XYZ file of C-alpha atoms in Angstrom:
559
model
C 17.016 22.365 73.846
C 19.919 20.931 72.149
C 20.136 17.694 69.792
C 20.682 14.430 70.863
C 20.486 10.701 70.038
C 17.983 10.520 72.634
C 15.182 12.534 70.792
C 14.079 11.844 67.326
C 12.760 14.958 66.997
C 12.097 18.670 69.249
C 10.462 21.552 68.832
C 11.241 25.190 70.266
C 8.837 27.904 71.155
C 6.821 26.334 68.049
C 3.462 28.143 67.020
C 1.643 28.552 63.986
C -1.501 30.213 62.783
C -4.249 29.985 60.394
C -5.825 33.234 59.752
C -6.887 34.176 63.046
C -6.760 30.814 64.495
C -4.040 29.742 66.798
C -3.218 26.186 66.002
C -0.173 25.925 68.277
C 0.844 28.318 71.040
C 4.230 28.551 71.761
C 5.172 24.422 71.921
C 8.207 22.914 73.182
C 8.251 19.218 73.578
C 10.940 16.100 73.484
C 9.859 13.278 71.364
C 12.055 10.296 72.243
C 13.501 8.041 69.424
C 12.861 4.503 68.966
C 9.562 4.640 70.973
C 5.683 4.450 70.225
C 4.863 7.884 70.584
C 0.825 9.448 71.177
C -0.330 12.693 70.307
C -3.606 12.387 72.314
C -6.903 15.506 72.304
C -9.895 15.854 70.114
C -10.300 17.172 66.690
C -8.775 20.700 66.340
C -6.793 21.189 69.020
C -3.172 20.989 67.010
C -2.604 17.250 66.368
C -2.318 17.489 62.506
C -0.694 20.634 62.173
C 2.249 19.392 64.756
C 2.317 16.148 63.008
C 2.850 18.226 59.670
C 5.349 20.372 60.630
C 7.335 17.433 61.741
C 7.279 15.172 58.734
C 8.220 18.748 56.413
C 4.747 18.918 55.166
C 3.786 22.396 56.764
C 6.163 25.624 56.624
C 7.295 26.687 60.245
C 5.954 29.941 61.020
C 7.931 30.606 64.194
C 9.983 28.669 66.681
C 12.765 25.680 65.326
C 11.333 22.170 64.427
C 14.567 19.703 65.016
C 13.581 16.384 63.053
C 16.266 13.261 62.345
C 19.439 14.976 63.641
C 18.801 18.585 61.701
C 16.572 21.705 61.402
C 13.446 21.502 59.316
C 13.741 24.945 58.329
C 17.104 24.269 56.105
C 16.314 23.229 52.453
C 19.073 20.867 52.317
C 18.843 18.850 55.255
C 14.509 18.997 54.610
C 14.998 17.444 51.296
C 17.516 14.444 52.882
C 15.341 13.552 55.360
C 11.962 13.125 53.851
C 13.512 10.029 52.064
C 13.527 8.505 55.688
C 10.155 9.804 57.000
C 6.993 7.818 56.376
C 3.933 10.342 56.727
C 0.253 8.935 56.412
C -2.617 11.753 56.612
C -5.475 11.731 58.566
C -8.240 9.912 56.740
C -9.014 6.546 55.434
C -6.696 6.140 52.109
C -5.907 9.550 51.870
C -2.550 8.509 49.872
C -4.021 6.307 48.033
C -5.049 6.395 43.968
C -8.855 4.653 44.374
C -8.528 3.644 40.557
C -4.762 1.890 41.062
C -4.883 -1.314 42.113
C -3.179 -2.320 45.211
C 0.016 -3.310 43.387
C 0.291 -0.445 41.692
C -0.555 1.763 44.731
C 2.718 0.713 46.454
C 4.542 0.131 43.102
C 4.025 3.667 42.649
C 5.312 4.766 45.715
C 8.632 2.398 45.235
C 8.989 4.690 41.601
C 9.009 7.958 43.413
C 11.705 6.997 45.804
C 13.592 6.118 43.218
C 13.525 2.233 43.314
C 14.204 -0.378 40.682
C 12.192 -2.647 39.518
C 13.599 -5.732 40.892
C 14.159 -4.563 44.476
C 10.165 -2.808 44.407
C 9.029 -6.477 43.464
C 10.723 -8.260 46.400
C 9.893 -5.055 48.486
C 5.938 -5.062 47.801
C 5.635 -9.087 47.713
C 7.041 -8.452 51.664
C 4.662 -5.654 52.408
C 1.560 -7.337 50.830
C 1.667 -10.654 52.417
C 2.845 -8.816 55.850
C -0.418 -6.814 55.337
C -2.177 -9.763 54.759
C -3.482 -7.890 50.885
C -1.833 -10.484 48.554
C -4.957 -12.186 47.715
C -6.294 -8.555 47.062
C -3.280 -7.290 44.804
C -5.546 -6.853 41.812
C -8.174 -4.937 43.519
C -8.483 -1.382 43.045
C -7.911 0.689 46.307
C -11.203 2.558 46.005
C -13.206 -0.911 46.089
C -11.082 -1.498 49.884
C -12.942 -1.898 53.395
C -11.744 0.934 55.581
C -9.279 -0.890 57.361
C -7.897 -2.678 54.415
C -6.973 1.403 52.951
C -5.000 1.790 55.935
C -3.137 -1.394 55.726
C -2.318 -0.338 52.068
C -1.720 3.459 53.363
C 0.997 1.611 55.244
C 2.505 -0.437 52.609
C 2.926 2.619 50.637
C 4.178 4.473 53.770
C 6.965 1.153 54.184
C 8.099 0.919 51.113
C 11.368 2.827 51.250
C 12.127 1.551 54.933
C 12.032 5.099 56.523
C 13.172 5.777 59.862
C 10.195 7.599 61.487
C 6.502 7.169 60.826
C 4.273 9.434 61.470
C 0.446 8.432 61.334
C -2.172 11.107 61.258
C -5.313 9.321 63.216
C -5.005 6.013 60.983
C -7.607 4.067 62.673
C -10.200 6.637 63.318
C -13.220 5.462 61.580
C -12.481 2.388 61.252
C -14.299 -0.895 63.780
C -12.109 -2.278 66.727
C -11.157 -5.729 65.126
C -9.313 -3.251 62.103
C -8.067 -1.400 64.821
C -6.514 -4.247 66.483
C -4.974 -5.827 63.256
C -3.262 -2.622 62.201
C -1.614 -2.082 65.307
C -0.270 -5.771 65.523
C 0.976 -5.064 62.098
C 2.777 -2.106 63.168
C 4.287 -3.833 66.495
C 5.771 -6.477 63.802
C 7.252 -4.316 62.422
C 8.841 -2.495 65.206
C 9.973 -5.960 66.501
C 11.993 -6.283 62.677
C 13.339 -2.374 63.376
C 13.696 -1.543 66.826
C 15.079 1.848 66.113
C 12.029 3.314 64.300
C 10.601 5.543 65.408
C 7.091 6.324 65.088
C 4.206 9.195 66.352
C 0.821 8.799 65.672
C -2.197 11.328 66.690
C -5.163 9.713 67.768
C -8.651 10.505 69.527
C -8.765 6.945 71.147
C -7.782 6.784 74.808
C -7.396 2.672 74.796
C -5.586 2.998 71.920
C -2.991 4.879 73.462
C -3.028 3.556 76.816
C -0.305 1.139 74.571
C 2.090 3.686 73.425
C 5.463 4.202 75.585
C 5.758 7.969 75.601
C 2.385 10.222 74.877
C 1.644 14.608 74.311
C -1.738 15.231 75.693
C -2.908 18.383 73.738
C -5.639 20.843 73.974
C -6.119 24.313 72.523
C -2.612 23.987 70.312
C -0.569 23.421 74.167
C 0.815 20.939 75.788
C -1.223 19.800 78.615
C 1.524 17.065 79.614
C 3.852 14.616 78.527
C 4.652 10.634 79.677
C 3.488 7.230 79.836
C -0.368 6.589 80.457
C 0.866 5.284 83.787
C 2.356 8.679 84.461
C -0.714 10.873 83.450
C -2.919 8.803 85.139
C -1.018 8.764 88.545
C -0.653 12.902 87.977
C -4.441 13.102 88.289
C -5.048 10.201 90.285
C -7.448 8.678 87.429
C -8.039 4.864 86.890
C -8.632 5.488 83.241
C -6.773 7.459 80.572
C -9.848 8.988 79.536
C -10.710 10.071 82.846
C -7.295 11.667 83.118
C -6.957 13.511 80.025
C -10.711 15.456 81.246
C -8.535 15.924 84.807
C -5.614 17.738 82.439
C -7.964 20.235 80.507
C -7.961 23.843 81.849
C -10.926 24.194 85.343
C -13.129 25.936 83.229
C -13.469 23.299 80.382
C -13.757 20.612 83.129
C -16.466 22.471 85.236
C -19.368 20.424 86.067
C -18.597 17.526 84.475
C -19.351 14.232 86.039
C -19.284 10.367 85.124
C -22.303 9.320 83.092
C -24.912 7.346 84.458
C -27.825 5.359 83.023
C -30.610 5.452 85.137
C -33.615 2.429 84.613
C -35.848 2.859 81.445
C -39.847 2.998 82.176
C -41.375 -0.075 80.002
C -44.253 1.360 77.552
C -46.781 -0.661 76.454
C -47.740 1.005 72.871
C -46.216 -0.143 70.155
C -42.662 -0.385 69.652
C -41.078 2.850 67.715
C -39.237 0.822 65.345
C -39.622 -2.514 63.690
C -37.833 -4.230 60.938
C -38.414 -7.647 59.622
C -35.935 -9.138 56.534
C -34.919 -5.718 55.809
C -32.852 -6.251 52.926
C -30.460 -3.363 50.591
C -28.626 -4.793 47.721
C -26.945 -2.348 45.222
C -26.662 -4.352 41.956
C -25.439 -8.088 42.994
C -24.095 -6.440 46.376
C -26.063 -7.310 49.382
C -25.480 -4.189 51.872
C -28.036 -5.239 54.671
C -28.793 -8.981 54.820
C -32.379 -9.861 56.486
C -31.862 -7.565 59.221
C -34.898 -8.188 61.963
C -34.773 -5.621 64.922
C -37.582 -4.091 67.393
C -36.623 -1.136 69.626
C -39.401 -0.091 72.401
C -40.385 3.299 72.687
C -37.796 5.142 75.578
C -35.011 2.563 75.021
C -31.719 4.272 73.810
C -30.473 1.705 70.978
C -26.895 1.178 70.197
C -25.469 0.039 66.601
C -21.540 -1.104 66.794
C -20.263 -2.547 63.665
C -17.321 -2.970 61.243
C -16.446 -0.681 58.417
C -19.470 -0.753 55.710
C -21.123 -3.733 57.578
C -24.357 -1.894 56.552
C -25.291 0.624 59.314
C -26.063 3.955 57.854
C -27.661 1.837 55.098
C -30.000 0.559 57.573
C -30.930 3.488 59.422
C -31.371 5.353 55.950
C -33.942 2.788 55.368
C -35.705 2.671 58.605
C -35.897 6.526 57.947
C -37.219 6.803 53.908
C -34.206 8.187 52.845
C -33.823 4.708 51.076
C -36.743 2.153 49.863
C -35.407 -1.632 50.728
C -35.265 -3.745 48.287
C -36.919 -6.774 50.252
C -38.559 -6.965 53.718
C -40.492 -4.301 55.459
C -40.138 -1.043 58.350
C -41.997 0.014 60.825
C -41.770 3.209 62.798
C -45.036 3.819 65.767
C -46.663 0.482 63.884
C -46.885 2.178 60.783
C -45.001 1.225 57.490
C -42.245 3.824 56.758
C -43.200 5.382 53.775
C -41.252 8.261 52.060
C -44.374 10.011 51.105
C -45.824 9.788 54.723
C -44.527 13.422 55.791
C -46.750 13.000 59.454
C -44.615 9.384 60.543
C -41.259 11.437 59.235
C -41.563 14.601 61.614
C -41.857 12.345 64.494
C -38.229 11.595 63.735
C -34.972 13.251 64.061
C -32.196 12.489 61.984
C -28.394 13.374 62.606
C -26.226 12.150 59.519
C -22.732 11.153 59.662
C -21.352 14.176 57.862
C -22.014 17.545 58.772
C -25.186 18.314 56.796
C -26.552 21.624 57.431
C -26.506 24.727 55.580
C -22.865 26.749 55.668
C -24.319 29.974 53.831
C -26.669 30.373 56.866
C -25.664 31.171 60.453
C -26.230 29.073 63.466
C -29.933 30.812 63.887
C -31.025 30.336 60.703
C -30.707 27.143 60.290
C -32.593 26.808 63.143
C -34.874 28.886 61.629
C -34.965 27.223 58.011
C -35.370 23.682 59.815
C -38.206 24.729 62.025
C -40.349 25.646 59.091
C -39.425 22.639 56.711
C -40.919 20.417 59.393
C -44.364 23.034 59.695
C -43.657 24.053 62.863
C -46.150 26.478 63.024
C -45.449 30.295 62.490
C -46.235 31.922 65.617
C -43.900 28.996 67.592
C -40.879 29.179 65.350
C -39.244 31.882 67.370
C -39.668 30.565 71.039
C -38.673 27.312 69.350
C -35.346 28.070 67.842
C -34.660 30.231 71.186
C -35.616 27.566 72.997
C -33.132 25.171 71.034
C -30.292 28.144 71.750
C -30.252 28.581 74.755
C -30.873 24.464 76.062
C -27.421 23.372 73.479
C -25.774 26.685 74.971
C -25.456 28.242 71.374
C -25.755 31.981 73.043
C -22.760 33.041 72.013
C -22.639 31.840 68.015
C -26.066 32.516 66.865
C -24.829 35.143 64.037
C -21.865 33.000 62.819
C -21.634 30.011 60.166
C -21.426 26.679 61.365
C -18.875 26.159 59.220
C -16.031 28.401 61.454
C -17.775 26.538 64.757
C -15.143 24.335 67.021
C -16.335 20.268 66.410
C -18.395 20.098 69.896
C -20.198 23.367 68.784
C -21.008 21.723 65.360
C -22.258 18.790 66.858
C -24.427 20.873 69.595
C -26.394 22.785 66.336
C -26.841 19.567 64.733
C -28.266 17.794 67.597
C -30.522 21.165 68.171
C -31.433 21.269 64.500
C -32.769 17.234 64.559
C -34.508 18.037 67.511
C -36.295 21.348 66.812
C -39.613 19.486 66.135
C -40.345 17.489 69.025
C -39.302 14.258 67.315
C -40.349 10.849 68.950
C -37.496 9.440 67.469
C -33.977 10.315 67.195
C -31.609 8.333 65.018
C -27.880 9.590 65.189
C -25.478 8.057 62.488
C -21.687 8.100 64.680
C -22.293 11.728 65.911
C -19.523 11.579 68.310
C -16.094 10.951 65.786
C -13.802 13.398 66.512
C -14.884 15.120 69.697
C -13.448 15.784 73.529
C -14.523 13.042 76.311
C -16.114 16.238 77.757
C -18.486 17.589 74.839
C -18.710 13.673 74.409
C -20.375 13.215 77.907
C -22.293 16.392 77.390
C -23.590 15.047 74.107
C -24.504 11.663 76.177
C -26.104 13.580 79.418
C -28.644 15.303 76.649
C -29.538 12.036 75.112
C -30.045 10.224 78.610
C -32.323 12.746 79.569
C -34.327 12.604 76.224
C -34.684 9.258 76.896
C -35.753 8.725 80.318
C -37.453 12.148 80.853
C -39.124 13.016 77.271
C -39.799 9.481 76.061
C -37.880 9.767 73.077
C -36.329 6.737 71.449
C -32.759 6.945 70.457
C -30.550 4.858 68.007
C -27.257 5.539 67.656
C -24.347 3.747 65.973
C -20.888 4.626 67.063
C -17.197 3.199 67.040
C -16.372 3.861 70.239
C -17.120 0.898 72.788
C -17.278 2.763 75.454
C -20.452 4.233 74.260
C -22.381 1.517 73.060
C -21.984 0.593 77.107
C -24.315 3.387 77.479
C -27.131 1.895 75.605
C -30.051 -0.181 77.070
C -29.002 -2.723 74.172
C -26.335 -3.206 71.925
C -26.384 -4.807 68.534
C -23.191 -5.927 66.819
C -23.535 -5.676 63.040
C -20.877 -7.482 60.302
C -21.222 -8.233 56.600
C -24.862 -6.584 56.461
C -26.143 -8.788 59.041
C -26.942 -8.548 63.156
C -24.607 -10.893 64.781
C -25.386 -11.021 68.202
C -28.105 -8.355 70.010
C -28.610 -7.317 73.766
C -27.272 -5.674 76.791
C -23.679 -4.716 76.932
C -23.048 -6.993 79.700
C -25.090 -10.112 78.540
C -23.191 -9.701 75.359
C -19.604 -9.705 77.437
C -20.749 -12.691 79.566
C -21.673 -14.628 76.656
C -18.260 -14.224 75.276
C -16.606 -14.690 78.740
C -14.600 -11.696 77.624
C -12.874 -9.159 80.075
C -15.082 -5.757 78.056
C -17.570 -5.374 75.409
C -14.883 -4.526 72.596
C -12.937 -7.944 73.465
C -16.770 -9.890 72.871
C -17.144 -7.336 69.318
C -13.902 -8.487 68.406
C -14.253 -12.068 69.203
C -17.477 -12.453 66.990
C -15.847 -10.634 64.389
C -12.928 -13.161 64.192
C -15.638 -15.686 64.007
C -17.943 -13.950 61.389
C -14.182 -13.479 59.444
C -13.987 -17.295 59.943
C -17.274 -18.236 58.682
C -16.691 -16.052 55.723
C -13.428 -17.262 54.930
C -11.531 -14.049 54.011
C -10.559 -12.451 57.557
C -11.274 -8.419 57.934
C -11.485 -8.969 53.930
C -14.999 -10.719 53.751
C -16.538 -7.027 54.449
C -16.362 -6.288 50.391
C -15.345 -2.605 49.833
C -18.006 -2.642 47.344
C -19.669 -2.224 51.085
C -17.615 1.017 51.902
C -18.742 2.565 48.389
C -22.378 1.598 48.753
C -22.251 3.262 52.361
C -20.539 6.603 51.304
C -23.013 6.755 48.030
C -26.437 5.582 49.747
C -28.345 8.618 48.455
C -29.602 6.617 45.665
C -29.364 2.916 44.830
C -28.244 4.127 40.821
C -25.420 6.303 42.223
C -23.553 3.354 43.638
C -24.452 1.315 40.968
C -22.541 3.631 38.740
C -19.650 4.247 40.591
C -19.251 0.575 41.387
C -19.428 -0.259 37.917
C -16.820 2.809 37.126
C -14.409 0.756 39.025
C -15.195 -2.296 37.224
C -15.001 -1.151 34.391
C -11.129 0.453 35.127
C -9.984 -2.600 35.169
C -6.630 -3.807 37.012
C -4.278 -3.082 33.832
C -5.180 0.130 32.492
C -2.125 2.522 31.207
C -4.422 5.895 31.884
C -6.834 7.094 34.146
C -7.985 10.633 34.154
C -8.876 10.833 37.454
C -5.207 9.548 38.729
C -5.085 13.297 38.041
C-alpha cells in the first residue's frame, strides 16, 4: 500500500494480540478520507482495538498503521497528529468527569489542547447550542440522560476542530430518537467540514446502512469492504443485516434461518403479570409514573423505551427486587411479595449486566443456581446437564464465564434463569452487543419457550427489530407507557413506514408535551436506573451530585 490523499488512513498486515487472544489477524484495509466510514460485527470481534490503534491509543504490535499522511509507529509524527484526531470510547460518557459540569467538561478539554480563554468561550458557546446542551451548561455530566453524555462526549471530542473522528459505538445503549439526533448532529457538522473524516464502530445494521464506505468484521478479519449497497448485492440480501450473516464463515452461518412467530394459544387462568399505578420515586424523582400493564400467560412481552425512561426499574419491581412506592403487582394473581420465595421460583430473571459468579466455572454456576432455587438434590445433576447440553455449553463447562465469547455469556445466563422451570422469564436488554446469528439463536429459544412450554416472556430491548418479534409492544418515556400493542397496530396508528419511525414519532411528541426535547428524560433517571438495588443508594448518590455543586474548585473523585 502506499500513501495517498485518497485514504485517510491504511493499515498493513496489521495484527495484535491479547494474551492468547487474537484480536486482529493479519488486516489490511483502505479507509477513504472525507467519508462516513462503518466498522460493522458484534462485540469482540476487533472493532475497538482497530479503532485504537488508529487514533494512537493502542501500541502496534506488528504490521504499519498509516494515519493523517504518516506512520503511527514514529513518535514524532504520533504526537502531531493526535492534536487533529477526535477519539470517543466505547461507552456512554466514557470521557467525561460525572462531577464537572457540562461547561467545564468541554472547557477542560479546550485547556488541554492548549486553548485560550477567549477563543474556548466562543468555541464551547458554538458546540453547546449546536448540541442543543446550553440550557443544561450548569448540570453536572453524571446527572445526563444517556444520549445527552454522548452529545457532550462530542463537544469535548470538537473542541479543537480535529480532522478525523473516530467514535467507538457512541449510540449503543442509547433509544432510537437519541440515536437519530446524534447522527443529525454529526451530518451538520460534516456539511460545515466536508473534509473530515470520520469512522465509527457500531453493532447497528440501520445505522450503518447510512455510512458511504463500511469494514464488515468478524473474528479480528476483514470479511469485506464497501457501501451497504455493495455488500448487500455481494450476497444478494435485501437487508444489511441479512447480509452481514451471508459474509460470516459456512460454519458460523450453518442452520440459521429467518425468525418466525408462530400464533400464541389464548389461556384462560389468570394473567402472569399485572400491574396497576405502579409507581418508583427515589427522593422527589418519579422513575415509573402509574404504570398499568397485564401480560397473559404464553404471550412474549416487549418493553422499548428511551434511556432511563424507567424499564429495569419496573421489571425490578414486578420481580421483588424493589418494593414500589405506590400501586400494586401481581404475578399468577398473587401480590409480589419479596418474602414469598414459592411466587419468585416461578420466575426467571436475566439482568442487564452480566451477573453470575466469575470465581466459578460455567458448571457450577449451574450447579450453585440449581440449589438456591431448591431444586431438589437427586435432580440437580440431570438438571444442569440438561441445561448444557440444550444452550450447547459442551465444550466450556470447566472454564469461567468470565473468558467466554459474548453469545456464550449470554447462552449460560439464559441457562442459569431457566434452570428451575420458571413460568416466567423476564430478560432486562439481553441481546446488547451480540451477532444477528447468536441474536436469532437467542430469539428461536425464547419462541419456543413461549409457544411450546407456556412460559411468559418480557423482554426490553433497544433494538426495533426485536420488539417486532413480540406478541405486543409497549413504548415507555419519562416513567410512563405511552402507547401499548402489536408492532403493527402501533405502526398503523402512526402511519409510519416501521415501528422505530412510530417510537420515534411519540417520542418527539412526549419531548413536546414535556417541553425540554430528549432533555425532559432527567438524568437523575439514568442514576436511579444504574443504582436500583436500593431506593437509599440513589438517594445518596443523587444527593452527592447535588451537593457538588456547579462551582466547586476540587473534587476528589475528578481523580
Amino acid at each position: 500500500m502506499t500513501s495517498t490523499p485518497a485514504n485517510v488512513a491504511w493499515l498493513a498486515s496489521v495484527s495484535h494480540r491479547y494474551g492468547k487472544v487474537t484480536a486482529l489477524d493479519d488486516i489490511s484495509i483502505d479507509i477513504p478520507t472525507a467519508t462516513m466510514v462503518g466498522v460493522i460485527g458484534p462485540d469482540g470481534v476487533g472493532k475497538s482495538t482497530l479503532l485504537g490503534l488508529i487514533s494512537g491509543v493502542r501500541k502496534i504490535q506488528s504490521g504499519r498503521v498509516h494515519v493523517l499522511g504518516g506512520e503511527m509507529t514514529q513518535n514524532a509524527h504520533r504526537r502531531n497528529v493526535c492534536t487533529q484526531i477526535a477519539y470517543m470510547p466505547q461507552g456512554l460518557g466514557r470521557n467525561l468527569y460525572p462531577t464537572l459540569s457540562v461547561r467545564e467538561n468541554v472547557d477542560f478539554f479546550g485547556r488541554l489542547f492548549g486553548q485560550q480563554e477567549r477563543e474556548r468561550a466562543v468555541r464551547i458557546d458554538e458546540l453547546l447550542f449546536a448540541t442543543g446542551l446550553s440550557a443544561f451548561s450548569d448540570r453536572p455530566a453524571g446527572k445526563l440522560s444517556g444520549g445527552m453524555k454522548q452529545k457532550l462526549s462530542l463537544c469535548c471530542s470538537l473542541i479543537h476542530d480535529p480532522d478525523l473522528i473516530i467514535l467507538d459505538e457512541p449510540t449503543t445503549g442509547i433509544d432510537p430518537l437519541s440515536r437519530k439526533q446524534f447522527w443529525e448532529l454529526i451530518g451538520r457538522i460534516r456539511a460545515h467540514r466536508p473534509t473530515m473524516s470520520v469512522i465509527t464502530a457500531t453493532a447497528y445494521m440501520e445505522e450503518a446502512e447510512q455510512f458511504d464506505h463500511l469494514i464488515a468484521m468478524d473474528d479480528g478479519k476483514v470479511l469485506a469492504t464497501g457501501t451497504a449497497m455493495v455488500l448487500k448485492a455481494r450476497t444478494g440480501m435485501e437487508t444489511l443485516d441479512d447480509a452481514f450473516v451471508a459474509l460470516l464463515p459456512e460454519e458460523k452461518r450453518k442452520g440459521h434461518r429467518k425468525i418466525v412467530l408462530p400464533p400464541r394459544v389464548s389461556h384462560d387462568s389468570a394473567p402472569a403479570i399485572e400491574a396497576n399505578g405502579l409507581t418508583m420515586r427515589f427522593g422527589d424523582f418519579t422513575a415509573v409514573d402509574h404504570v398499568n400493564v397485564t401480560i397473559e400467560r404464553g404471550e412474549i412481552f416487549g418493553f422499548l423505551g428511551s434511556n432511563g425512561c424507567g424499564k429495569s426499574t419496573t421489571m425490578k419491581m414486578l420481580t421483588g427486587l424493589l418494593p414500589p412506592s405506590e400501586g400494586s403487582a401481581k404475578l399468577f394473581g398473587r401480590p409480589v411479595d419479596a418474602k414469598d420465595i414459592e411466587t419468585r421460583r416461578r420466575v426467571g430473571y436475566m439482568s442487564q449486566s452480566f451477573s453470575l459468579y466469575s470465581e466459578l466455572s460455567v458448571r457450577q454456576n449451574l450447579d450453585l443456581h440449581a440449589r438456591l432455587y431448591r431444586i431438589p438434590k437427586p435432580e440437580v445433576a440431570g438438571r444442569v446437564l440438561e441445561m448444557i447440553e440444550r444452550f450447547g455449553l459442551n465444550d466450556v463447562v470447566d472454564e469461567l464465564p468470565g473468558g467466554l465469547p459474548l453469545g456464550v455469556r449470554q447462552r449460560l445466563q439464559l441457562a442459569v434463569a431457566l434452570i428451575h422451570r420458571p413460568e416466567i422469564l423476564i430478560l432486562d436488554e439481553p441481546t446488547s452487543g451480540v451477532d444477528p446469528i447468536a441474536r436469532d439463536q437467542f430469539w428461536e429459544t425464547l419462541i419456543k419457550l413461549s409457544r411450546d412450554d407456556g412460559v411468559t416472556v418480557f423482554v426490553s430491548t433497544h433494538f426495533v427489530n426485536e420488539a417486532e418479534r413480540c406478541d405486543r409492544v409497549s413504548l415507555m418515556h419519562a416513567g410512563r407507557i405511552l402507547a401499548m400493542g402489536p408492532a403493527e397496530e402501533l405502526r398503523k396508528a402512526r402511519g409510519s413506514q416501521t415501528l422505530e419511525e412510530a417510537f420515534i414519532g411519540y417520542l418527539e411528541d412526549a419531548a413536546r408535551v414535556g417541553g425540554d426535547g430528549e432533555n425532559h428524560v432527567s438524568a437523575q433517571t439514568v442514576t436511579s436506573e444504574a443504582s436500583a438495588e436500593t431506593s437509599s443508594s440513589v438517594v445518596s448518590q443523587a444527593g452527592e451530585l447535588q451537593a457538588a455543586g456547579p462551582n466547586r474548585l476540587f473534587d476528589l473523585r475528578r481523580i
